[in-house]
Amino acid sequence: MRFQQGENQSLLQSALAQSIRLPHSCCNGTCRTCMCKLDAGAIAYQIEWPGLTREEKEEGWILPCVAQAESDLVIDVPDAIDLKK
């Protein structure tokens, strides 16, 4: 599935706006429901979120609910659903 990063939106907000449902709950970086693997690309957080340990970040785990793309990305989200189909 492909989607475009919306201006001033998190990855989660951008996906939802384009009818792609990613797992989520709190939408503030703490519950870890949206946690997924970044396979390629770069993301940024506006602040240091408590939902990931240093080790998880080093392993490539991200929180799409509070992350913004800095480049084209490949993320591994097995439970994503394309609502347009």
mmCIF file with all atom_site columns, C-alpha atoms in Angstrom:
data_model
loop_
_atom_site.group_PDB
_atom_site.id
_atom_site.type_symbol
_atom_site.label_atom_id
_atom_site.label_alt_id
_atom_site.label_comp_id
_atom_site.label_asym_id
_atom_site.label_entity_id
_atom_site.label_seq_id
_atom_site.pdbx_PDB_ins_code
_atom_site.Cartn_x
_atom_site.Cartn_y
_atom_site.Cartn_z
_atom_site.occupancy
_atom_site.B_iso_or_equiv
_atom_site.pdbx_formal_charge
_atom_site.auth_seq_id
_atom_site.auth_comp_id
_atom_site.auth_asym_id
_atom_site.auth_atom_id
_atom_site.pdbx_PDB_model_num
ATOM 1  C CA . MET A 1 1  ? 0.000   0.000  0.000  1.00 0.00 ? 1  MET A CA 1
ATOM 2  C CA . ARG A 1 2  ? 1.155   3.504  -0.744 1.00 0.00 ? 2  ARG A CA 1
ATOM 3  C CA . PHE A 1 3  ? 0.158   6.833  0.747  1.00 0.00 ? 3  PHE A CA 1
ATOM 4  C CA . GLN A 1 4  ? 1.459   10.385 0.742  1.00 0.00 ? 4  GLN A CA 1
ATOM 5  C CA . GLN A 1 5  ? 2.616   12.199 3.870  1.00 0.00 ? 5  GLN A CA 1
ATOM 6  C CA . GLY A 1 6  ? 0.205   15.048 4.554  1.00 0.00 ? 6  GLY A CA 1
ATOM 7  C CA . GLU A 1 7  ? 1.584   18.423 5.558  1.00 0.00 ? 7  GLU A CA 1
ATOM 8  C CA . ASN A 1 8  ? 1.825   18.732 9.351  1.00 0.00 ? 8  ASN A CA 1
ATOM 9  C CA . GLN A 1 9  ? 0.353   15.240 9.802  1.00 0.00 ? 9  GLN A CA 1
ATOM 10 C CA . SER A 1 10 ? 1.740   12.138 11.449 1.00 0.00 ? 10 SER A CA 1
ATOM 11 C CA . LEU A 1 11 ? 2.185   8.999  9.373  1.00 0.00 ? 11 LEU A CA 1
ATOM 12 C CA . LEU A 1 12 ? -0.941  7.612  11.034 1.00 0.00 ? 12 LEU A CA 1
ATOM 13 C CA . GLN A 1 13 ? -3.029  10.709 10.254 1.00 0.00 ? 13 GLN A CA 1
ATOM 14 C CA . SER A 1 14 ? -1.823  10.669 6.643  1.00 0.00 ? 14 SER A CA 1
ATOM 15 C CA . ALA A 1 15 ? -2.652  6.990  6.192  1.00 0.00 ? 15 ALA A CA 1
ATOM 16 C CA . LEU A 1 16 ? -6.114  7.344  7.732  1.00 0.00 ? 16 LEU A CA 1
ATOM 17 C CA . ALA A 1 17 ? -6.873  10.394 5.563  1.00 0.00 ? 17 ALA A CA 1
ATOM 18 C CA . GLN A 1 18 ? -6.142  8.227  2.517  1.00 0.00 ? 18 GLN A CA 1
ATOM 19 C CA . SER A 1 19 ? -8.319  5.297  3.647  1.00 0.00 ? 19 SER A CA 1
ATOM 20 C CA . ILE A 1 20 ? -5.480  3.138  4.944  1.00 0.00 ? 20 ILE A CA 1
ATOM 21 C CA . ARG A 1 21 ? -6.137  1.883  8.447  1.00 0.00 ? 21 ARG A CA 1
ATOM 22 C CA . LEU A 1 22 ? -3.077  1.283  10.605 1.00 0.00 ? 22 LEU A CA 1
ATOM 23 C CA . PRO A 1 23 ? -3.403  -0.205 14.098 1.00 0.00 ? 23 PRO A CA 1
ATOM 24 C CA . HIS A 1 24 ? -3.753  2.612  16.647 1.00 0.00 ? 24 HIS A CA 1
ATOM 25 C CA . SER A 1 25 ? -5.268  3.560  19.974 1.00 0.00 ? 25 SER A CA 1
ATOM 26 C CA . CYS A 1 26 ? -3.902  6.496  22.017 1.00 0.00 ? 26 CYS A CA 1
ATOM 27 C CA . CYS A 1 27 ? -2.453  8.550  19.119 1.00 0.00 ? 27 CYS A CA 1
ATOM 28 C CA . ASN A 1 28 ? 0.042   10.217 21.466 1.00 0.00 ? 28 ASN A CA 1
ATOM 29 C CA . GLY A 1 29 ? 3.043   7.873  21.424 1.00 0.00 ? 29 GLY A CA 1
ATOM 30 C CA . THR A 1 30 ? 2.510   5.949  24.650 1.00 0.00 ? 30 THR A CA 1
ATOM 31 C CA . CYS A 1 31 ? 0.324   2.853  24.113 1.00 0.00 ? 31 CYS A CA 1
ATOM 32 C CA . ARG A 1 32 ? 2.549   1.201  21.441 1.00 0.00 ? 32 ARG A CA 1
ATOM 33 C CA . THR A 1 33 ? -0.448  -0.156 19.500 1.00 0.00 ? 33 THR A CA 1
ATOM 34 C CA . CYS A 1 34 ? 0.840   1.424  16.281 1.00 0.00 ? 34 CYS A CA 1
ATOM 35 C CA . MET A 1 35 ? 4.471   0.334  16.776 1.00 0.00 ? 35 MET A CA 1
ATOM 36 C CA . CYS A 1 36 ? 5.909   -0.966 13.517 1.00 0.00 ? 36 CYS A CA 1
ATOM 37 C CA . LYS A 1 37 ? 9.238   -1.518 11.804 1.00 0.00 ? 37 LYS A CA 1
ATOM 38 C CA . LEU A 1 38 ? 10.874  1.090  9.581  1.00 0.00 ? 38 LEU A CA 1
ATOM 39 C CA . ASP A 1 39 ? 12.508  -0.893 6.757  1.00 0.00 ? 39 ASP A CA 1
ATOM 40 C CA . ALA A 1 40 ? 13.789  2.084  4.743  1.00 0.00 ? 40 ALA A CA 1
ATOM 41 C CA . GLY A 1 41 ? 13.796  5.867  4.936  1.00 0.00 ? 41 GLY A CA 1
ATOM 42 C CA . ALA A 1 42 ? 13.952  8.452  7.690  1.00 0.00 ? 42 ALA A CA 1
ATOM 43 C CA . ILE A 1 43 ? 11.384  9.757  10.157 1.00 0.00 ? 43 ILE A CA 1
ATOM 44 C CA . ALA A 1 44 ? 11.381  12.507 12.761 1.00 0.00 ? 44 ALA A CA 1
ATOM 45 C CA . TYR A 1 45 ? 9.558   13.071 16.020 1.00 0.00 ? 45 TYR A CA 1
ATOM 46 C CA . GLN A 1 46 ? 8.741   16.559 17.283 1.00 0.00 ? 46 GLN A CA 1
ATOM 47 C CA . ILE A 1 47 ? 9.696   15.516 20.826 1.00 0.00 ? 47 ILE A CA 1
ATOM 48 C CA . GLU A 1 48 ? 11.268  12.432 22.413 1.00 0.00 ? 48 GLU A CA 1
ATOM 49 C CA . TRP A 1 49 ? 8.325   10.049 22.877 1.00 0.00 ? 49 TRP A CA 1
ATOM 50 C CA . PRO A 1 50 ? 8.257   7.697  25.861 1.00 0.00 ? 50 PRO A CA 1
ATOM 51 C CA . GLY A 1 51 ? 6.762   4.794  23.915 1.00 0.00 ? 51 GLY A CA 1
ATOM 52 C CA . LEU A 1 52 ? 10.055  3.362  22.585 1.00 0.00 ? 52 LEU A CA 1
ATOM 53 C CA . THR A 1 53 ? 13.249  2.345  24.309 1.00 0.00 ? 53 THR A CA 1
ATOM 54 C CA . ARG A 1 54 ? 16.632  3.351  22.917 1.00 0.00 ? 54 ARG A CA 1
ATOM 55 C CA . GLU A 1 55 ? 17.187  -0.265 21.868 1.00 0.00 ? 55 GLU A CA 1
ATOM 56 C CA . GLU A 1 56 ? 13.868  -0.414 20.002 1.00 0.00 ? 56 GLU A CA 1
ATOM 57 C CA . LYS A 1 57 ? 14.722  2.780  18.129 1.00 0.00 ? 57 LYS A CA 1
ATOM 58 C CA . GLU A 1 58 ? 18.121  1.345  17.203 1.00 0.00 ? 58 GLU A CA 1
ATOM 59 C CA . GLU A 1 59 ? 16.367  -1.795 15.890 1.00 0.00 ? 59 GLU A CA 1
ATOM 60 C CA . GLY A 1 60 ? 14.181  0.368  13.618 1.00 0.00 ? 60 GLY A CA 1
ATOM 61 C CA . TRP A 1 61 ? 10.888  0.420  15.529 1.00 0.00 ? 61 TRP A CA 1
ATOM 62 C CA . ILE A 1 62 ? 8.771   3.566  15.106 1.00 0.00 ? 62 ILE A CA 1
ATOM 63 C CA . LEU A 1 63 ? 5.481   5.028  16.349 1.00 0.00 ? 63 LEU A CA 1
ATOM 64 C CA . PRO A 1 64 ? 3.526   6.184  13.254 1.00 0.00 ? 64 PRO A CA 1
ATOM 65 C CA . CYS A 1 65 ? 1.021   8.071  15.411 1.00 0.00 ? 65 CYS A CA 1
ATOM 66 C CA . VAL A 1 66 ? 3.676   10.661 16.283 1.00 0.00 ? 66 VAL A CA 1
ATOM 67 C CA . ALA A 1 67 ? 6.236   10.245 13.471 1.00 0.00 ? 67 ALA A CA 1
ATOM 68 C CA . GLN A 1 68 ? 6.608   12.318 10.325 1.00 0.00 ? 68 GLN A CA 1
ATOM 69 C CA . ALA A 1 69 ? 8.401   11.191 7.186  1.00 0.00 ? 69 ALA A CA 1
ATOM 70 C CA . GLU A 1 70 ? 11.628  12.939 6.225  1.00 0.00 ? 70 GLU A CA 1
ATOM 71 C CA . SER A 1 71 ? 11.982  10.856 3.053  1.00 0.00 ? 71 SER A CA 1
ATOM 72 C CA . ASP A 1 72 ? 10.180  8.116  1.175  1.00 0.00 ? 72 ASP A CA 1
ATOM 73 C CA . LEU A 1 73 ? 9.577   5.264  3.610  1.00 0.00 ? 73 LEU A CA 1
ATOM 74 C CA . VAL A 1 74 ? 9.025   1.547  3.657  1.00 0.00 ? 74 VAL A CA 1
ATOM 75 C CA . ILE A 1 75 ? 7.298   0.455  6.856  1.00 0.00 ? 75 ILE A CA 1
ATOM 76 C CA . ASP A 1 76 ? 6.278   -3.053 7.857  1.00 0.00 ? 76 ASP A CA 1
ATOM 77 C CA . VAL A 1 77 ? 2.680   -2.985 9.153  1.00 0.00 ? 77 VAL A CA 1
ATOM 78 C CA . PRO A 1 78 ? 1.193   -6.489 8.754  1.00 0.00 ? 78 PRO A CA 1
ATOM 79 C CA . ASP A 1 79 ? -2.215  -5.416 10.124 1.00 0.00 ? 79 ASP A CA 1
ATOM 80 C CA . ALA A 1 80 ? -2.693  -2.437 7.783  1.00 0.00 ? 80 ALA A CA 1
ATOM 81 C CA . ILE A 1 81 ? -5.983  -2.454 5.875  1.00 0.00 ? 81 ILE A CA 1
ATOM 82 C CA . ASP A 1 82 ? -6.654  -0.636 2.594  1.00 0.00 ? 82 ASP A CA 1
ATOM 83 C CA . LEU A 1 83 ? -10.256 0.549  3.007  1.00 0.00 ? 83 LEU A CA 1
ATOM 84 C CA . LYS A 1 84 ? -10.464 1.513  -0.686 1.00 0.00 ? 84 LYS A CA 1
ATOM 85 C CA . LYS A 1 85 ? -10.547 -2.147 -1.738 1.00 0.00 ? 85 LYS A CA 1
#
